[in-house]
Amino acid sequence: MAFCLGALRVYRRNASYRNEFADHRKHHTMMRSHYCGQLNESLADQEVTLCGWVHRRRDHGGVIFLDIRDREGLAQVVFDPDRAETFAKADRVRSEYVVKVTGKVRLRPEGARNANMASGAIEVLGYELEVLNEAETPPFPLNEYTDVGEETRLRYRFIDLRRPEMAEKLKLRSRITSSIRRYLDDNGFLDVETPILTRATPEGARDYLVPSRTHAGSFFALPQSPQLFKQLLMVAGFDRYYQIAKCFRDEDLRADRQPEFTQIDIETSFLDEKDIMGITETMVRNLFKEVLDVEFGELPHMSLAEAMRRFGSDKPDLRIPLELVDVEDQLKDVEFKVFAGPANDPKCRVTALRVPGGASMPRKQIDDYTKFVGIYGAKGLAYIKVNERAAGVEGLQSPIVKNIPLDNINVILDRVGAVDGDIVFFGADKARIVSEALGALRIKLGHDLNLFTCEWAPLWVVDFPMFEENDDGSLTAMHHPFTAPKCTPAELEANPAAALSRAYDMVLNGTELGGGSIRIHDKTMQQTVFRVLGISEDEQQEKFGFLLDALKYGAPPHGGLAFGLDRLVMLMTGAQSIREVIAFPKTQSAACVMTQAPGEVDNKSLRELHIRLREQPKAE
Ligand code: ASP
């Protein structure tokens, strides 16, 4: 039989697979002629063979309907009693049996069409039915919506993934990676693999360690990223590298994180940040156009300082029009200490957030928002409801207005653009607390009040500081210690806290999609950064000797970035969690409930690894 057009369409992007697929058909090694979801009117009167799972079985007064499901969708197959043997088999099958069906495509009568089914305009009149495998009743039904707990879904992930919405997400993920590969291949990037058993690469998380059997007492670290290897590939002259790379970070999984995750990892030589941002921005623009038919304009650039000031976040969600507006200057001299204290402290921030139309907010909602900002350490949430500005103080409803001169209030209300009917929230505390609390409140209000002005809002955040100060006054690299500063080694050493880096992050809808930087390619600069970070000469040699060596032997100027693939797919599929777009994710406690990993190992294996446990595991 001729290879069907529908199937061709799906594989048009992958010529070699297409040929293989066609060849198999020629040699009759493939069982199916079509995927269920690809059947349509153009195939009317043709014979087809389907292979898949029994999604639903219905007995309609002497006629049996089987909905057969495969990864492309569903097809309805009708068995009538004329073919007694086939009919008897159809009568015996149950949900999730694996079957092969041969039959003829026919149009459904007008009234019997199903717009919710890709193949809903046709049905197949079944001639032959072969049961390829039986199935026990699945732990949760697939043919109706049921609220199944995530633990059960993950334990039986192979069944969960049969659900069309899950299959859709993984299919989209595959289209995303192939679009990205195509773009990078076409632009001269080489796909190079880097080791999984390696040394620690500092990206700010805890390492996963693997004990060495052949080197007693020594451990490999799983890579937190291929960072140093991709830099070494630049030193080796590869010029443009990419890898869709697994990375491992042993973090507390409070947020939506996974201990192993995938990055689209990129590095280039002889390009500056403008070039690298340009290439990768085009990659992302192409991707959205190809896969979702969404067009972005050029991405705006925003400094970190501006993002923090206006949105209280290093990854601002620009779909939400609310902004933070600083008002310390108006509150320095007021008697109200809650405001005057922070307004006079350079480490603090006093800011206002206007919510248009928010004056009608009930007390309970304000109380809930007060609790919400408490999560971020805010001690309260002051507000002014602007009922009628023309009425002066009388027109303002607020627990704080009596403590602040009306002139100052009016300057503040003018500055935030408040009009009658608005509410203005205030934050006054340590700058970090205020930005985090009001930044998060801004997002929450955006969702609660549905304030989104567009569907996609990408941007670049730039001008990050080189270092963050820890509570004990020591410094940590804001990106990683291989990021180049915008200044000379001498300037960096003289005032590290003021130094900006050549790093950049791409942000989409309030999520960091990726980040990278121009790297240090000069040994003196690299050692200066290590010194500022408090890494002694000995430790530098011990941990990064190979990098310092590489920097001596002709390292080109280079830089790159990495995108988080799971996050990207999550945004593009509209999934609620990255676990929904990973075939076999770990739970929040970093375990796999299906394979029961991590698992205990026997004493012999531990001995070989030179390991003695501090506490014996509890007997089962
Ligand atoms: N290695 C960095 C990361 O994993 C990305 C980069 O700088 O290229 O975040």
CSV table of N, CA, C and O and ligand atoms in Angstrom, one decimal, residues 203 224-227 230 249 263 265-267 479-480 483 515-517 519 560-562, ligand 1:
chain,number,residue,atom,x,y,z
A,203,GLU,N,28.3,26.0,40.3
A,203,GLU,CA,27.2,26.8,39.8
A,203,GLU,C,26.3,27.1,41.0
A,203,GLU,O,25.2,27.5,40.9
A,224,GLN,N,27.2,20.0,37.4
A,224,GLN,CA,26.1,21.0,37.6
A,224,GLN,C,25.9,21.7,36.3
A,224,GLN,O,24.8,22.2,36.1
A,225,SER,N,26.9,21.7,35.4
A,225,SER,CA,26.7,22.2,34.1
A,225,SER,C,28.0,21.8,33.3
A,225,SER,O,29.0,21.5,34.0
A,226,PRO,N,28.0,21.8,32.0
A,226,PRO,CA,29.3,21.5,31.3
A,226,PRO,C,30.2,22.7,31.3
A,226,PRO,O,31.1,22.7,30.4
A,227,GLN,N,30.1,23.7,32.1
A,227,GLN,CA,30.7,24.9,32.0
A,227,GLN,C,32.2,24.9,31.6
A,227,GLN,O,32.6,25.4,30.6
A,230,LYS,N,33.0,23.2,28.2
A,230,LYS,CA,32.7,23.9,27.0
A,230,LYS,C,33.7,25.0,26.8
A,230,LYS,O,34.1,25.4,25.7
A,249,ARG,N,22.0,18.9,40.1
A,249,ARG,CA,22.2,19.8,41.2
A,249,ARG,C,21.4,19.2,42.4
A,249,ARG,O,20.2,19.0,42.3
A,263,GLN,N,19.8,21.1,29.9
A,263,GLN,CA,20.2,22.5,29.4
A,263,GLN,C,20.5,22.4,27.9
A,263,GLN,O,21.1,21.5,27.5
A,265,ASP,N,23.0,23.9,26.0
A,265,ASP,CA,24.3,24.5,26.5
A,265,ASP,C,25.1,25.0,25.2
A,265,ASP,O,25.2,24.2,24.3
A,266,ILE,N,25.5,26.2,25.3
A,266,ILE,CA,26.1,26.9,24.1
A,266,ILE,C,27.4,27.6,24.5
A,266,ILE,O,27.4,28.2,25.5
A,267,GLU,N,28.4,27.5,23.6
A,267,GLU,CA,29.6,28.3,23.8
A,267,GLU,C,30.2,28.7,22.5
A,267,GLU,O,30.0,28.0,21.5
A,479,HIS,N,27.0,35.0,38.9
A,479,HIS,CA,26.8,34.0,37.9
A,479,HIS,C,27.6,32.8,38.2
A,479,HIS,O,27.2,31.9,38.8
A,480,HIS,N,28.9,32.8,37.8
A,480,HIS,CA,29.8,31.8,38.2
A,480,HIS,C,31.2,32.4,38.1
A,480,HIS,O,31.3,33.5,37.5
A,483,THR,N,32.9,34.1,34.9
A,483,THR,CA,32.3,35.2,34.2
A,483,THR,C,33.3,36.5,34.2
A,483,THR,O,33.8,36.8,35.2
A,515,GLY,N,20.8,31.8,30.8
A,515,GLY,CA,21.7,32.8,31.2
A,515,GLY,C,23.1,32.4,30.8
A,515,GLY,O,23.4,31.3,30.6
A,516,GLY,N,23.9,33.4,30.7
A,516,GLY,CA,25.3,33.2,30.3
A,516,GLY,C,26.1,34.4,30.5
A,516,GLY,O,25.7,35.4,31.1
A,517,SER,N,27.3,34.3,29.9
A,517,SER,CA,28.3,35.5,30.1
A,517,SER,C,29.4,35.3,29.1
A,517,SER,O,29.7,34.3,28.5
A,519,ARG,N,33.3,35.0,29.1
A,519,ARG,CA,34.1,34.4,30.2
A,519,ARG,C,35.5,35.1,30.3
A,519,ARG,O,35.9,35.8,29.4
A,560,GLY,N,29.2,32.3,26.3
A,560,GLY,CA,28.1,31.5,25.8
A,560,GLY,C,26.9,31.6,26.8
A,560,GLY,O,26.9,32.6,27.6
A,561,LEU,N,26.1,30.7,26.7
A,561,LEU,CA,25.0,30.6,27.7
A,561,LEU,C,24.3,29.3,27.7
A,561,LEU,O,24.6,28.4,26.9
A,562,ALA,N,23.4,29.1,28.6
A,562,ALA,CA,22.6,27.8,28.7
A,562,ALA,C,21.2,28.2,28.9
A,562,ALA,O,20.9,29.0,29.7
B,1,ASP,N1,26.9,27.3,33.1
B,1,ASP,C1,25.9,28.3,33.2
B,1,ASP,C2,24.7,27.7,34.0
B,1,ASP,O1,24.5,26.5,34.0
B,1,ASP,C3,25.4,28.8,31.9
B,1,ASP,C4,26.5,29.6,31.2
B,1,ASP,O2,27.1,30.4,31.8
B,1,ASP,O3,26.7,29.3,30.0
B,1,ASP,O4,23.9,28.5,34.5
